[in-house]
XYZ file of C-alpha atoms in Angstrom:
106
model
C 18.376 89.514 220.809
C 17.025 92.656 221.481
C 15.456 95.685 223.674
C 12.899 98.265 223.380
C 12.189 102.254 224.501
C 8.139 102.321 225.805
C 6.737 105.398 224.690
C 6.965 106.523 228.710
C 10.486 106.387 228.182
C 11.115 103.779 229.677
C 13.342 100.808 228.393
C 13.069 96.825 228.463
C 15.585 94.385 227.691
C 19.014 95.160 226.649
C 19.794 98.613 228.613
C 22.914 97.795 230.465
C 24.473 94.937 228.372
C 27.192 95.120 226.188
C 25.640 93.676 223.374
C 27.072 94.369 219.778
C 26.891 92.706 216.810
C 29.950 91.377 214.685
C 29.329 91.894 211.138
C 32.222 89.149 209.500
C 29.628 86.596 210.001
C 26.520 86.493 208.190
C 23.683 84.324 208.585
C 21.384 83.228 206.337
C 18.153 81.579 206.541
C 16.823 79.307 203.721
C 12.961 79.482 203.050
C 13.209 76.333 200.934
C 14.191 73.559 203.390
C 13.863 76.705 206.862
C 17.298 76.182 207.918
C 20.406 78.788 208.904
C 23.733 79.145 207.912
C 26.704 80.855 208.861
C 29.281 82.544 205.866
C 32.280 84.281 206.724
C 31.819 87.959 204.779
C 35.010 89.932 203.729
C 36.470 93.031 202.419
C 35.765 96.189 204.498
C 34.027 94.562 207.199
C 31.577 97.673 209.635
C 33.049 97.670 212.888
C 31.580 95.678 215.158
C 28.612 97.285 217.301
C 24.581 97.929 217.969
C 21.489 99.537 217.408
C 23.027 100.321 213.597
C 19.887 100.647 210.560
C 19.880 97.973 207.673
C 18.090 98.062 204.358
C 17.883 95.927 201.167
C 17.576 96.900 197.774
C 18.013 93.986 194.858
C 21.107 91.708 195.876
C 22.479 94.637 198.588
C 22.374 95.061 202.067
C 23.431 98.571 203.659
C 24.064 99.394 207.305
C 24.810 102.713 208.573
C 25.534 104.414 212.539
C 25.380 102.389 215.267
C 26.914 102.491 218.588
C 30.431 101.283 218.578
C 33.063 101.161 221.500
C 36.376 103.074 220.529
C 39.998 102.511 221.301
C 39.520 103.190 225.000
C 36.571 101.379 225.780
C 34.785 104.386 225.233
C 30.857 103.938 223.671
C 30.525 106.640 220.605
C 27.931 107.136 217.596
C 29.353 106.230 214.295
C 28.376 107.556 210.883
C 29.805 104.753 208.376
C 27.818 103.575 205.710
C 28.769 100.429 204.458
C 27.362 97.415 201.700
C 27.044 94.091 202.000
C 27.328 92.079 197.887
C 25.056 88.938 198.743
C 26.131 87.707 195.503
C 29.555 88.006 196.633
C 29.577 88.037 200.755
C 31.872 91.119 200.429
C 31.349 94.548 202.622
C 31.975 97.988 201.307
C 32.723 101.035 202.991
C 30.559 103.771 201.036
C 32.420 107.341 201.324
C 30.416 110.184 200.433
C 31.344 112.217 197.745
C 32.105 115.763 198.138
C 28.606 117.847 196.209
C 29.551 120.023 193.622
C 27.776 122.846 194.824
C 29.528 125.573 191.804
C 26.719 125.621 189.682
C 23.531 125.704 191.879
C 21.636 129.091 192.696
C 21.650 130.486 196.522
């Protein structure tokens, strides 16, 4: 499921749907035998949402931003970073740490 922006500026596909993605559920796809499967993911689960960014690295998968809808129904950017343990089909919220700026030059 999915849209595109045209380099005219215009837009195909998902513009005025509320489509978001739910994050709890993860599905797999097996290259040996080329079949799905659905696993129920847990810990600190992203809220649920669109258009977020994903990346791998080793047994991880990240996700950060999105567009989520707030408390009142309301659409809004978010900025959460969070990681998905394949190993262990447990999300992570990733907080940034505060840099220790005391010691570095102007």
């Amino acid at each position: 499921v999915g849209g595109y922006h045209k380099a005219d500026g215009t837009s195909t596909g998902l513009k005025d749907r509320d489509v978001t993605v739910d994050l709890c559920d993860v599905n797999i796809y097996s290259i040996e035998d080329a079949t799905w499967r659905k696993i129920k993911a847990k810990g600190t689960i992203p809220i649920k949402g669109s258009g977020m960014c994903m990346a791998t690295n080793g047994n991880f998968i990240y996700t950060f931003g999105g567009l989520v809808i707030n408390d009142t129904r309301m659409r809004e950017f978010s900025n959460t970073l969070h990681k998905l343990d394949t190993t262990t089909m447990a999300w992570q919220e990733l907080v940034p740490i505060k840099a220790n700026t005391q010691n570095r030059s102007p």
